[in-house]
CSV table of N, CA and C in Angstrom, one decimal:
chain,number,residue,atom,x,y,z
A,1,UNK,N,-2.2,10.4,5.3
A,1,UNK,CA,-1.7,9.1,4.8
A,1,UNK,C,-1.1,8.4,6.1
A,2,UNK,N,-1.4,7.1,6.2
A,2,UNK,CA,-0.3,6.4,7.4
A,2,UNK,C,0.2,5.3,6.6
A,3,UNK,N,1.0,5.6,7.6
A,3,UNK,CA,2.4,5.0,7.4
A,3,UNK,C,2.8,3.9,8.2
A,4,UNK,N,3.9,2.9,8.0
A,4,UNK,CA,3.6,1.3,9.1
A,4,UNK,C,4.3,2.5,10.5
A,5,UNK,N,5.3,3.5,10.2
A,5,UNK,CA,5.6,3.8,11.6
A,5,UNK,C,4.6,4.3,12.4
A,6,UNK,N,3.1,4.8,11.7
A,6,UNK,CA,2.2,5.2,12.3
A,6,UNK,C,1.6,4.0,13.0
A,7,UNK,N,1.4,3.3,12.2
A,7,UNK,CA,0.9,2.2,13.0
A,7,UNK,C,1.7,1.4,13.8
A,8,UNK,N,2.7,1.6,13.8
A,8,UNK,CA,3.8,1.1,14.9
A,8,UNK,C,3.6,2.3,16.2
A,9,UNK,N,3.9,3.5,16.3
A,9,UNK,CA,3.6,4.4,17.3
A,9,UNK,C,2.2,3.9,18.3
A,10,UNK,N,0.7,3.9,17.0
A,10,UNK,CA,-1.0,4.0,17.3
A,10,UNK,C,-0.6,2.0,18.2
A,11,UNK,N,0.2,1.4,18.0
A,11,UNK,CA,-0.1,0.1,18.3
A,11,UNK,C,1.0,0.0,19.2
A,12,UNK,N,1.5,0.4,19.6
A,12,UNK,CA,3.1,0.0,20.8
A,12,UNK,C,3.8,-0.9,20.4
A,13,UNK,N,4.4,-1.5,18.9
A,13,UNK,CA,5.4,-2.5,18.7
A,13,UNK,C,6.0,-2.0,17.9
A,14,UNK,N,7.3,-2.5,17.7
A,14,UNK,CA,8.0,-2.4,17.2
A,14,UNK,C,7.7,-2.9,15.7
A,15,UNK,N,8.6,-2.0,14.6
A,15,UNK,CA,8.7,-2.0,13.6
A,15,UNK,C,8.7,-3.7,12.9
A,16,UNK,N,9.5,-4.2,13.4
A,16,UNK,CA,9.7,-6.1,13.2
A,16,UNK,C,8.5,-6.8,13.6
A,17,UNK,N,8.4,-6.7,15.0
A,17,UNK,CA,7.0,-7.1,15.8
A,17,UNK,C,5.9,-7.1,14.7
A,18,UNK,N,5.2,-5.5,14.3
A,18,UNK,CA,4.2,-5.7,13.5
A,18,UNK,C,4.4,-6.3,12.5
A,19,UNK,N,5.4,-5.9,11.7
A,19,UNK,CA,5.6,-6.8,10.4
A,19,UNK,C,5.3,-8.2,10.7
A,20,UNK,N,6.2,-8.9,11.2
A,20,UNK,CA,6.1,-10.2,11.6
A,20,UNK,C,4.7,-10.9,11.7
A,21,UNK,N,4.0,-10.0,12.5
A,21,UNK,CA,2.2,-10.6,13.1
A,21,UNK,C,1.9,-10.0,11.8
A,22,UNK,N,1.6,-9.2,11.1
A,22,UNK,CA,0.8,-8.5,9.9
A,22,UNK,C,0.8,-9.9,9.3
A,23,UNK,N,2.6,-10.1,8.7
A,23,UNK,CA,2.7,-10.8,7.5
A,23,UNK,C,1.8,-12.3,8.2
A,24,UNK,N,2.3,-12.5,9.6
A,24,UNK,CA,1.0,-14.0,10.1
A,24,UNK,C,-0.3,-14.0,9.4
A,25,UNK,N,-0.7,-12.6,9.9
A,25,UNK,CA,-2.4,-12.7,9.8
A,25,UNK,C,-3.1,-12.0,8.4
A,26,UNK,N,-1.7,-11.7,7.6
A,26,UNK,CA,-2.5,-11.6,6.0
A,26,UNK,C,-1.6,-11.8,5.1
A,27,UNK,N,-0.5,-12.2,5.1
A,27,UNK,CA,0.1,-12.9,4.2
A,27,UNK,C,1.0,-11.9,3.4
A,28,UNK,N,0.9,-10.6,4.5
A,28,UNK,CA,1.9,-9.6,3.0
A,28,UNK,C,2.5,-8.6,4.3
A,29,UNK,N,3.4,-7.6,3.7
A,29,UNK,CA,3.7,-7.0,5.0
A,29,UNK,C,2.8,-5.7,5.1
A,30,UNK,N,3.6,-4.8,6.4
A,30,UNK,CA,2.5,-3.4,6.5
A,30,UNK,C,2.7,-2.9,5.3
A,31,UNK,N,3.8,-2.6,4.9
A,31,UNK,CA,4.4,-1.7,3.5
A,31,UNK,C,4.3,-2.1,2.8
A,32,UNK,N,3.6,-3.4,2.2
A,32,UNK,CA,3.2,-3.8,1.0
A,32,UNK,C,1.5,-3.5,0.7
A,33,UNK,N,1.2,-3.9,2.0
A,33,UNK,CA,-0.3,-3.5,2.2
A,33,UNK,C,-0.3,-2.3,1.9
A,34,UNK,N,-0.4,-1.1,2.7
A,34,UNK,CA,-0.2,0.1,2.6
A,34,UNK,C,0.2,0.7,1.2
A,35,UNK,N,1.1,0.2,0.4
A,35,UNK,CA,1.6,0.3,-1.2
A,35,UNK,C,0.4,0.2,-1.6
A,36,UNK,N,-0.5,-1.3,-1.7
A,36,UNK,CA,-1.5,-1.8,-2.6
A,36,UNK,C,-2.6,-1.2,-2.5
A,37,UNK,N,-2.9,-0.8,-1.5
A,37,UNK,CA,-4.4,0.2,-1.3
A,37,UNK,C,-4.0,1.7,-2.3
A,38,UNK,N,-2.7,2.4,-1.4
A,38,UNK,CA,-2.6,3.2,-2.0
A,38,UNK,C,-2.6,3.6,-3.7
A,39,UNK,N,-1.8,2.3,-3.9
A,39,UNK,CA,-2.4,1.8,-5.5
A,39,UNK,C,-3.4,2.1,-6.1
A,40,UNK,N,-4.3,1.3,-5.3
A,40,UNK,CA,-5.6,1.1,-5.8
A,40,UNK,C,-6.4,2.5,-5.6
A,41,UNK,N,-6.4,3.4,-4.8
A,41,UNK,CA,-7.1,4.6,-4.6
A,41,UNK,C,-6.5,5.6,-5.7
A,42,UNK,N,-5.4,5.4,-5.7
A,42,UNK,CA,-4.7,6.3,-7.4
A,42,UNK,C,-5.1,5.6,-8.7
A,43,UNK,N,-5.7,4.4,-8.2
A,43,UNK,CA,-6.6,3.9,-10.0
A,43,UNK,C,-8.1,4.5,-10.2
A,44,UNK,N,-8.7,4.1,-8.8
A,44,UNK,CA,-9.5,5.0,-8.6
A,44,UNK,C,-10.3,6.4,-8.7
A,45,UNK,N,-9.0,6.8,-8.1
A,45,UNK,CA,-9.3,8.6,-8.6
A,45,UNK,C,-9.2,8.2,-10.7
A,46,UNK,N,-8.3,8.0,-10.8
A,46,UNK,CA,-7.6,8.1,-12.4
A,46,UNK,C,-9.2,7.7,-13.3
A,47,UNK,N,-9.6,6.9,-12.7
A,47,UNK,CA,-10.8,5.9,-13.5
A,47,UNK,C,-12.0,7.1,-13.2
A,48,UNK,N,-11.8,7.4,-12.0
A,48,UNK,CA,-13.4,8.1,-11.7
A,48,UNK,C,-13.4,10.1,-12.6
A,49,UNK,N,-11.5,10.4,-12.7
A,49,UNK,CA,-11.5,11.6,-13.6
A,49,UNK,C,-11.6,11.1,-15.3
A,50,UNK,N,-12.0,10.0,-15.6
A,50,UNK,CA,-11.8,9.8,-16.7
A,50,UNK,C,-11.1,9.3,-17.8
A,51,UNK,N,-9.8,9.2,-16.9
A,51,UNK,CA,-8.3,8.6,-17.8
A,51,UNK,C,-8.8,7.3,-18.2
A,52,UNK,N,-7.9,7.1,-19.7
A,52,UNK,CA,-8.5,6.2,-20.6
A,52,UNK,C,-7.5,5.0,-20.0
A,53,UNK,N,-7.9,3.3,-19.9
A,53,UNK,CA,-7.5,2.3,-19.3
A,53,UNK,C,-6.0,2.4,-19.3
A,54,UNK,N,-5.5,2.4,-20.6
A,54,UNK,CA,-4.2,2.6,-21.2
A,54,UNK,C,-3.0,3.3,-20.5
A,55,UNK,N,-4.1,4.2,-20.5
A,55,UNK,CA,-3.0,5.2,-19.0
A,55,UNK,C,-3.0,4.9,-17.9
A,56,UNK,N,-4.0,4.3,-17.3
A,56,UNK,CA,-3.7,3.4,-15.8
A,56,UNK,C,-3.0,3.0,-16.0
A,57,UNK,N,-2.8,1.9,-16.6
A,57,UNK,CA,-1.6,0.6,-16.8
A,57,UNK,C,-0.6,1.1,-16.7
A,58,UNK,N,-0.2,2.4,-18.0
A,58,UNK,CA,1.1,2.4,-18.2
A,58,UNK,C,1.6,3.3,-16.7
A,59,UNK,N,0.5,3.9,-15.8
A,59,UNK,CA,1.0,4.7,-14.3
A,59,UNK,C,1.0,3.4,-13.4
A,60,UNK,N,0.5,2.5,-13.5
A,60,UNK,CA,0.7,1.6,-12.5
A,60,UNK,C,1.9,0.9,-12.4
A,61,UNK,N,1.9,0.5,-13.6
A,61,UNK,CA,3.0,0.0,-14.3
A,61,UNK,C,4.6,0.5,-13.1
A,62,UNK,N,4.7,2.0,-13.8
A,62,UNK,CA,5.7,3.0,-13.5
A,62,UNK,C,5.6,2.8,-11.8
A,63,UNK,N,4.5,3.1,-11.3
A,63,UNK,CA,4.7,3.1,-10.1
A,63,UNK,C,5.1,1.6,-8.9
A,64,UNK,N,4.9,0.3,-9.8
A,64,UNK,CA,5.3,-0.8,-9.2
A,64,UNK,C,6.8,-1.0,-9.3
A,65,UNK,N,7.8,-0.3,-10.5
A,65,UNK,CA,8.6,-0.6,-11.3
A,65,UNK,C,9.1,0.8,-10.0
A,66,UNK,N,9.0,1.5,-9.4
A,66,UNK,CA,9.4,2.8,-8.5
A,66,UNK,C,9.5,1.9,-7.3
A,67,UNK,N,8.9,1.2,-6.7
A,67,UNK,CA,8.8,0.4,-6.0
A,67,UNK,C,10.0,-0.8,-5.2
């Protein structure tokens, strides 16, 4: 899993620095990015084992509301 400090270390700037240029050049920050993928790969697995829609929602749900 990485993490924005990984990508802060792999990239030589500071924690502000990247944020700042990330949020320029896509409009969200590291840690939000990073949140939404990871999102999306735990819908993925969920959909590809079978879990019925219902249950996505109500985990996605929980996990934006954790957030």
């Amino acid at each position: 899993t990485c993490t924005v400090t990984d990508l802060c270390h792999k990239l030589n700037y500071s924690r502000m620095q990247l944020s700042r240029m990330f949020k320029q050049h896509f409009g969200t920050t590291p840690h939000d990015y990073l949140l939404a993928n990871r999102l999306l790969y735990a819908q993925q697995i969920l959909e590809k084992n079978g879990c019925i829609e219902g249950k996505i929602h109500r985990f996605l749900l929980v996990l934006r509301k954790a957030k």
